[in-house]
Short mmCIF file of C-alpha atoms in Angstrom, two decimals:
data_model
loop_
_atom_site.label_atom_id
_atom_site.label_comp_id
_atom_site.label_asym_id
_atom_site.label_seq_id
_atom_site.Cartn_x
_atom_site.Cartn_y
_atom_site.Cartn_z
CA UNK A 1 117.19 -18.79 -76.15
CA UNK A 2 118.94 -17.06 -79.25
CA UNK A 3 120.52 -14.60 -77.27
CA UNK A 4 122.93 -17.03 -75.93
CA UNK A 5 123.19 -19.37 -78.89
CA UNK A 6 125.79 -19.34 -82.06
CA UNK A 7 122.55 -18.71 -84.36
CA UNK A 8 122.48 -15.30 -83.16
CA UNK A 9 125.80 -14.92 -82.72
CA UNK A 10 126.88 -15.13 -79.48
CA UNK A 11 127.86 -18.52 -76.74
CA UNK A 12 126.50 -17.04 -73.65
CA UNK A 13 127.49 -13.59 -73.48
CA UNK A 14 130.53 -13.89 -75.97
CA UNK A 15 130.49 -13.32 -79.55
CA UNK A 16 130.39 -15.93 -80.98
CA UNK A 17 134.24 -16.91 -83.66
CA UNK A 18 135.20 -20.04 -85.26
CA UNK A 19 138.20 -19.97 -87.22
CA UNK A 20 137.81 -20.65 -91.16
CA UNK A 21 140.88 -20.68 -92.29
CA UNK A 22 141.11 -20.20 -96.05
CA UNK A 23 136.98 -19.88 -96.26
CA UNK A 24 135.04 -16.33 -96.06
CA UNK A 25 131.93 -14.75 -98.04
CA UNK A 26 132.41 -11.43 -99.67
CA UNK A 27 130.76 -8.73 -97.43
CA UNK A 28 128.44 -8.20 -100.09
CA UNK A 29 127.27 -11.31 -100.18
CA UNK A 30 126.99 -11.22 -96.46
CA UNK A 31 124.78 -8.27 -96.46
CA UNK A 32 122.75 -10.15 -98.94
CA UNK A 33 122.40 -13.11 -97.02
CA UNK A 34 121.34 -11.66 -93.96
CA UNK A 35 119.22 -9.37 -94.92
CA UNK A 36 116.97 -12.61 -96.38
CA UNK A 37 117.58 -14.25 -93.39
CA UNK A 38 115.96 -11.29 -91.31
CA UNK A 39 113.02 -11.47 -94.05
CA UNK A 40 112.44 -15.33 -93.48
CA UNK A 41 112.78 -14.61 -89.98
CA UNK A 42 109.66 -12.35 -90.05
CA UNK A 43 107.46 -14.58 -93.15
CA UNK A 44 104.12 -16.19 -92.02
CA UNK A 45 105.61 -19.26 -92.96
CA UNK A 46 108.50 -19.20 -90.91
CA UNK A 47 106.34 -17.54 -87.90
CA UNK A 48 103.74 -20.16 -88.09
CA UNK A 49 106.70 -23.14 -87.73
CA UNK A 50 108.09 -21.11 -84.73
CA UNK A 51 104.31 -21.34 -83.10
CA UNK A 52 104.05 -24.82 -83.05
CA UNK A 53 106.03 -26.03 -80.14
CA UNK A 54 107.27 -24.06 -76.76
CA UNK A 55 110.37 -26.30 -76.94
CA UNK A 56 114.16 -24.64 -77.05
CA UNK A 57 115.23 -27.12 -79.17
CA UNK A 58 112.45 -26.57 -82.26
CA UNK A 59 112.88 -23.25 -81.96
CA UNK A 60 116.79 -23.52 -82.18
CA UNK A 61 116.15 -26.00 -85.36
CA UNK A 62 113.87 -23.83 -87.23
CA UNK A 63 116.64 -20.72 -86.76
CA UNK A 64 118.93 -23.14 -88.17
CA UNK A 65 116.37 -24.20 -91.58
CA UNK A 66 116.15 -20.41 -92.40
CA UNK A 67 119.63 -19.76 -91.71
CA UNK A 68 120.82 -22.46 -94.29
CA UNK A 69 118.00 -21.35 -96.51
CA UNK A 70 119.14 -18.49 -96.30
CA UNK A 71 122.77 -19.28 -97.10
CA UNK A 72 121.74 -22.00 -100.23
CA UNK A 73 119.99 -18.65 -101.80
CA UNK A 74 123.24 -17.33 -102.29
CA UNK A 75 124.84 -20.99 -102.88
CA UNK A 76 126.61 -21.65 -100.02
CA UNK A 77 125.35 -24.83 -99.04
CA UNK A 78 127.98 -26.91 -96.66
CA UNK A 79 129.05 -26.60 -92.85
CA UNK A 80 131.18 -23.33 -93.07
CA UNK A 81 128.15 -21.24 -94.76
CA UNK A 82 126.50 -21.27 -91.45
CA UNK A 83 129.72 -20.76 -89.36
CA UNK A 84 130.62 -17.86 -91.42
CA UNK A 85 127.63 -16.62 -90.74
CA UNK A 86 127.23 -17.03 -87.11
CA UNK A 87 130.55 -15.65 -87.59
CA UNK A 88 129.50 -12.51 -89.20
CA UNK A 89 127.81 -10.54 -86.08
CA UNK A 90 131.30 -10.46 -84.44
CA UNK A 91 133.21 -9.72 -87.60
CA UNK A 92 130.89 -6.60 -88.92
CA UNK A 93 130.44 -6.07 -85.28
CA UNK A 94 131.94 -1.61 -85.48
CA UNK A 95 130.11 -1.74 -89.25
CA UNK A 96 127.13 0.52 -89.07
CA UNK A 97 125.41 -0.61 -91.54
CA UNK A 98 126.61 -4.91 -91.66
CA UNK A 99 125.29 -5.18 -87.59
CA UNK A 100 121.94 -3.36 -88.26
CA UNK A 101 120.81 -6.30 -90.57
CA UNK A 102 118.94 -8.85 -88.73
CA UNK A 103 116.89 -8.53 -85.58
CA UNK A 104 118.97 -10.40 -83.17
CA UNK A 105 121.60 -7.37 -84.44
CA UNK A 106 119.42 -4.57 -83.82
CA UNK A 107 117.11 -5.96 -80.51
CA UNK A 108 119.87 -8.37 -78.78
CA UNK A 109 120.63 -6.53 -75.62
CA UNK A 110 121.61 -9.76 -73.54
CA UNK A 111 125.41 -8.70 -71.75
CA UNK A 112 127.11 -9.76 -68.40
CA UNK A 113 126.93 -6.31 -67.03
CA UNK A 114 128.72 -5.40 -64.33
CA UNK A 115 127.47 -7.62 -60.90
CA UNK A 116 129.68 -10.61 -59.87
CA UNK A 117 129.22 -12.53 -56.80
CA UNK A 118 129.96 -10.11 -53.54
CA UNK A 119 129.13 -7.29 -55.44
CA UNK A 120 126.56 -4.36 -53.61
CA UNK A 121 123.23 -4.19 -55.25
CA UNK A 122 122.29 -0.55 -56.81
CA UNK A 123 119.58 0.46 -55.08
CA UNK A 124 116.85 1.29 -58.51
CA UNK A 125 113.63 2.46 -58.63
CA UNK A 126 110.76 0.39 -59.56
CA UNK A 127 106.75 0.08 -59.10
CA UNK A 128 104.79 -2.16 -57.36
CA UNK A 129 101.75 -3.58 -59.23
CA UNK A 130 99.10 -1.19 -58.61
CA UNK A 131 102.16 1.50 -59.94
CA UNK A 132 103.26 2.87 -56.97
CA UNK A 133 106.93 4.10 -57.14
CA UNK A 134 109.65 2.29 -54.64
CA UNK A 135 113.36 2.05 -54.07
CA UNK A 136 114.61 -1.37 -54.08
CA UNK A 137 115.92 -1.56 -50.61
CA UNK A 138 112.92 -0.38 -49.12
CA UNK A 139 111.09 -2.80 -50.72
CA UNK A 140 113.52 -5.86 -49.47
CA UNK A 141 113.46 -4.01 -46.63
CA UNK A 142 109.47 -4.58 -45.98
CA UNK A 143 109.85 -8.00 -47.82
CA UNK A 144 111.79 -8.60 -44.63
CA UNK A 145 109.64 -7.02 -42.00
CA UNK A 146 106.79 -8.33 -43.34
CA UNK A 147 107.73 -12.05 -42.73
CA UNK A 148 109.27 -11.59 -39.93
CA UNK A 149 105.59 -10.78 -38.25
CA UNK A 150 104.37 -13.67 -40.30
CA UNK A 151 106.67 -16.21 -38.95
CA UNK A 152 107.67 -17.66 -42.11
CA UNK A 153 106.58 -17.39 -45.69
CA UNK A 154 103.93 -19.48 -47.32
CA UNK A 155 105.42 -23.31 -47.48
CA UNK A 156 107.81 -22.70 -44.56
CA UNK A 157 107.86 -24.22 -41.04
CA UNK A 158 107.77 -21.63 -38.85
CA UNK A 159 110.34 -19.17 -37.06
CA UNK A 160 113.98 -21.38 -36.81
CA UNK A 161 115.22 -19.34 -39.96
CA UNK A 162 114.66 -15.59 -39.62
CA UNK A 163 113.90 -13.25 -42.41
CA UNK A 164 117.13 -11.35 -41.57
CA UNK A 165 118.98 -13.90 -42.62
CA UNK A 166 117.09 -15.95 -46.09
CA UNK A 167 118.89 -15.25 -48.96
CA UNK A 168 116.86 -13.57 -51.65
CA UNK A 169 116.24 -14.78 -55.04
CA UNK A 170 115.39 -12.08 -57.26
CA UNK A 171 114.34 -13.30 -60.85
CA UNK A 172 113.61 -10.99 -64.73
CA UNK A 173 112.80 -11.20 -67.38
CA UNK A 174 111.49 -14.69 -68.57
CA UNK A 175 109.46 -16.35 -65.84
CA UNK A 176 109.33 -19.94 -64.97
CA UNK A 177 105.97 -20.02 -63.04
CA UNK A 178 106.23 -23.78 -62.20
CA UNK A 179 109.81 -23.57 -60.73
CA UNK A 180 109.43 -20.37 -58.88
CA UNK A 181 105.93 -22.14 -57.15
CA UNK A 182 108.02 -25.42 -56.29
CA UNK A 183 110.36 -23.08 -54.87
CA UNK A 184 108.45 -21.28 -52.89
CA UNK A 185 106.22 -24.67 -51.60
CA UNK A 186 109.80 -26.31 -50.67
CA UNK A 187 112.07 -23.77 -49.27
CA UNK A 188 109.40 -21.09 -48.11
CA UNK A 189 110.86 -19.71 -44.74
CA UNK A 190 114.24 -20.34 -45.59
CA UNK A 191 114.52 -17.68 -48.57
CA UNK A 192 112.67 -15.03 -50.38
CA UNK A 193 111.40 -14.80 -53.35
CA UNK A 194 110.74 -11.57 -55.68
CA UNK A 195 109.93 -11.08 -59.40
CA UNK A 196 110.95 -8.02 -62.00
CA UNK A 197 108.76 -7.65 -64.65
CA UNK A 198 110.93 -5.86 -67.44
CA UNK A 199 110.46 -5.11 -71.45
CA UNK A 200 109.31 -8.21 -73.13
CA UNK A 201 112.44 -10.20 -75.70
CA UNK A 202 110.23 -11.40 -78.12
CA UNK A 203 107.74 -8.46 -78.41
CA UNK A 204 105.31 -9.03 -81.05
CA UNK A 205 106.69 -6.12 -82.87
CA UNK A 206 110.09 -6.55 -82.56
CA UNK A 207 111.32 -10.02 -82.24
CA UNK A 208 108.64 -12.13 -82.26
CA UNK A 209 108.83 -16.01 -82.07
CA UNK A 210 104.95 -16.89 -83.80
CA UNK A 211 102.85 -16.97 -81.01
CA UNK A 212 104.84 -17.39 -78.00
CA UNK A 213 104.19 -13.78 -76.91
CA UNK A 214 101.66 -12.24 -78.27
CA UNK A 215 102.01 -8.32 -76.94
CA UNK A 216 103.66 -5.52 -78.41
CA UNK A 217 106.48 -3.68 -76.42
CA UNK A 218 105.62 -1.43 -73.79
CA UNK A 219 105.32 2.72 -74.69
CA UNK A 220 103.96 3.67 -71.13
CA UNK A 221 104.63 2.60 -67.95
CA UNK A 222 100.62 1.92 -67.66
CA UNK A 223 101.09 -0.18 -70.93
CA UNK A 224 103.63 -2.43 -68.85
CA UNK A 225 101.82 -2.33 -66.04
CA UNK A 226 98.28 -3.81 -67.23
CA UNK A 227 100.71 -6.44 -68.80
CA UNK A 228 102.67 -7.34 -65.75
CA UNK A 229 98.82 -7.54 -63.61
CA UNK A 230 97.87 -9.52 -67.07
CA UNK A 231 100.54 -12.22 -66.04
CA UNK A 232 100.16 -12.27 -62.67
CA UNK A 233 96.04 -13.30 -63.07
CA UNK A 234 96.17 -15.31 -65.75
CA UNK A 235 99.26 -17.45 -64.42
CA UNK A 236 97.67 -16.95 -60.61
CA UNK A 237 101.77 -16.14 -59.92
CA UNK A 238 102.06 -16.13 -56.11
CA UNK A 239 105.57 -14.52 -56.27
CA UNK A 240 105.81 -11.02 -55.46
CA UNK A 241 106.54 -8.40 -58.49
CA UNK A 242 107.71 -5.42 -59.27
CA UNK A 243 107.93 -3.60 -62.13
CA UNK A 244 110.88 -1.74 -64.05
CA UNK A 245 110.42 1.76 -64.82
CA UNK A 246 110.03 2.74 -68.70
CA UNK A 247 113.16 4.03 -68.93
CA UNK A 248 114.53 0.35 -67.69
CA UNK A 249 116.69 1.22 -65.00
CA UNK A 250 116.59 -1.64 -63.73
CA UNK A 251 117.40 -3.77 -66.53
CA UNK A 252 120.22 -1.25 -67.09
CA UNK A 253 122.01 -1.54 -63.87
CA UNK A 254 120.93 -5.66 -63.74
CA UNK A 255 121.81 -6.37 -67.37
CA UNK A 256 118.45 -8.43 -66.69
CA UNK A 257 117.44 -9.03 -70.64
CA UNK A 258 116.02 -11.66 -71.65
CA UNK A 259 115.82 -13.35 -68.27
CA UNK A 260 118.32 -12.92 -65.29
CA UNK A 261 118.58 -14.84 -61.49
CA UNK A 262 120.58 -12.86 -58.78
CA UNK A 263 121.10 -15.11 -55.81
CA UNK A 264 121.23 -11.54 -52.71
CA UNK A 265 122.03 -11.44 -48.84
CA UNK A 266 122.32 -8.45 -46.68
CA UNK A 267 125.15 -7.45 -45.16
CA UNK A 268 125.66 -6.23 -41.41
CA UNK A 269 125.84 -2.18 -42.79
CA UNK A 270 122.34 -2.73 -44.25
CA UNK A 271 123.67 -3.27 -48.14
CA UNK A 272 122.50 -5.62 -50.34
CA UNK A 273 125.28 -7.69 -51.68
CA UNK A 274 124.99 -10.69 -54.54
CA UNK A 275 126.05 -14.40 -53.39
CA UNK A 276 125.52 -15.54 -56.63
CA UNK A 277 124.92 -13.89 -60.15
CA UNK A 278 123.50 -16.19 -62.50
CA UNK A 279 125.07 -16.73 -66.28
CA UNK A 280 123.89 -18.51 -68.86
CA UNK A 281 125.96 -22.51 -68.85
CA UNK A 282 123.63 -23.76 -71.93
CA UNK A 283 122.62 -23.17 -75.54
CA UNK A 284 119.27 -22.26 -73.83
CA UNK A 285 120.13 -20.43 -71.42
CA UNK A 286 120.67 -21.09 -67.97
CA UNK A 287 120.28 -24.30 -66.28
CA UNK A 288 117.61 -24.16 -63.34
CA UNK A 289 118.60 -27.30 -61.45
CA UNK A 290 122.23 -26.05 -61.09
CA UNK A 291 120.79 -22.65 -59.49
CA UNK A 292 118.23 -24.18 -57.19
CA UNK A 293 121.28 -26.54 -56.02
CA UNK A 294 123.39 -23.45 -55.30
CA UNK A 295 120.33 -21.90 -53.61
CA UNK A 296 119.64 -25.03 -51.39
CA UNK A 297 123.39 -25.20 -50.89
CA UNK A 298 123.29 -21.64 -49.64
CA UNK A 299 120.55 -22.52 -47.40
CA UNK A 300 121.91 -25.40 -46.06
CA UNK A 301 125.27 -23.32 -44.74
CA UNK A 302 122.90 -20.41 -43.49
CA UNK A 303 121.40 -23.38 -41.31
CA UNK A 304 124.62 -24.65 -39.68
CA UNK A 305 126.46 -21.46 -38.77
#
């Protein structure tokens, strides 16, 4: 949620600026202030209130409590503390040592990257579960094939929409088990479906959120790999997954961090191209039932022509 909220900085993929005029804490003071902010941030105390609820919305509000905690240390107590300080990431934003301070400074890697709707696909390299190494298109490729000998995938109604021609929904970063299972039970043989497992956000030793995740960030590519399998069995996740490499190429060429949906079709030369990049239209995030309607809507046109 934080990547794309004015708490850490940012609306969407934008840094985050409202004008003060007349109003603006000392750079010292600044540095002073968020470096407690990043040491709240990390307390048991503060941890412990992030673990208690799931919710966006708490987790927003207790970001906001040690934000204006942290501000009142330093005696700024009204409205504009907390917009100078939201502020502040964009403002110290070439200072080396001012946008090092706080860990949505140094870990924030969330950025619109460079797919837009009609754009070709790069064709990565990832690993299946059991760590075998395969090229993206070959894998969409048998995704394909594969249903088209099945007839239609599980939930669908049989062979009136070919594989050849279902969009793809390719998902990272933050799953939604729930949606992507009512998705596949209500449009199955009509589109496909496919998971990226990539670095964890909120890594318990780098950003964590109290319990929410409780694994440190991958070293090895058979660390992320037992975790991805982890997920998989414990959530019994019935959409197929792959894996990014170590090196995250794919969340490199995706811009996939923290959580990214790519609406694909193919093209008549083969290529991969994206009908539909998805951007983040909340303070949470993005908005689920406004990409499943442009993914039914895509559907429905794929049906008439």
């Amino acid at each position: 949620m934080g990547m794309y909220h004015s708490t850490s900085g940012k609306v969407g993929y934008q840094y985050h600026h409202q004008p003060l005029p007349g109003y603006h804490i000392p750079r010292y003071l600044m540095k002073k202030i968020l470096i407690h902010e990043d040491k709240l941030r990390a307390s048991p105390e503060v941890q412990a209130l992030y673990s208690q609820s799931d919710d966006l919305a708490w987790i927003r509000d207790v970001t906001l409590q040690v934000q204006n905690r942290a501000l009142a240390e330093y005696g700024f107590t009204d409205a504009r503390g907390l917009i100078a300080l939201n502020n502040a990431r964009l403002e110290y934003i070439d200072d080396p040592e001012m946008n090092q301070l706080t860990v949505y400074q140094r870990l924030d890697n969330s950025r619109q990257g460079k797919l837009f709707d009609g754009v070709v696909l790069p064709n990565v390299r990832l690993a299946t579960l059991d760590g075998s190494n395969v090229m993206l298109y070959d894998y969409l490729d048998a995704l394909r094939e594969k249903q088209n000998h099945l007839g239609s995938a599980p939930g669908g109604s049989g062979n009136d929409f070919p594989p050849a021609k279902r969009p793809i929904l390719v998902t990272a970063g933050t799953v939604h088990v729930d949606f992507m299972h009512r998705l596949q039970r209500e449009l199955g043989g009509k589109v496909e479906l496919l998971s990226v497992y990539i670095r964890e956000a909120h890594a318990q030793d780098e950003w964590p959120l109290g319990q929410r995740v409780c694994v440190n960030q991958h070293k090895t590519m058979e660390e992320r790999l037992a975790i991805a399998n982890e997920f998989v069995e414990k959530h019994e996740y019935k959409i197929p997954t792959l894996v990014d490499t170590i090196s995250n190429q794919f969340d490199q060429e995706f811009a996939a961090w923290p959580e990214r949906y790519f609406i694909i079709e193919q093209d008549a030369e083969g290529a991969y191209r994206c009908s539909h990049v998805g951007m983040p239209t909340t303070e949470f995030g993005y908005d689920r039932d406004q990409l499943e309607s442009r993914l039914r809507s895509r559907v429905d046109e794929l049906v008439r022509a």
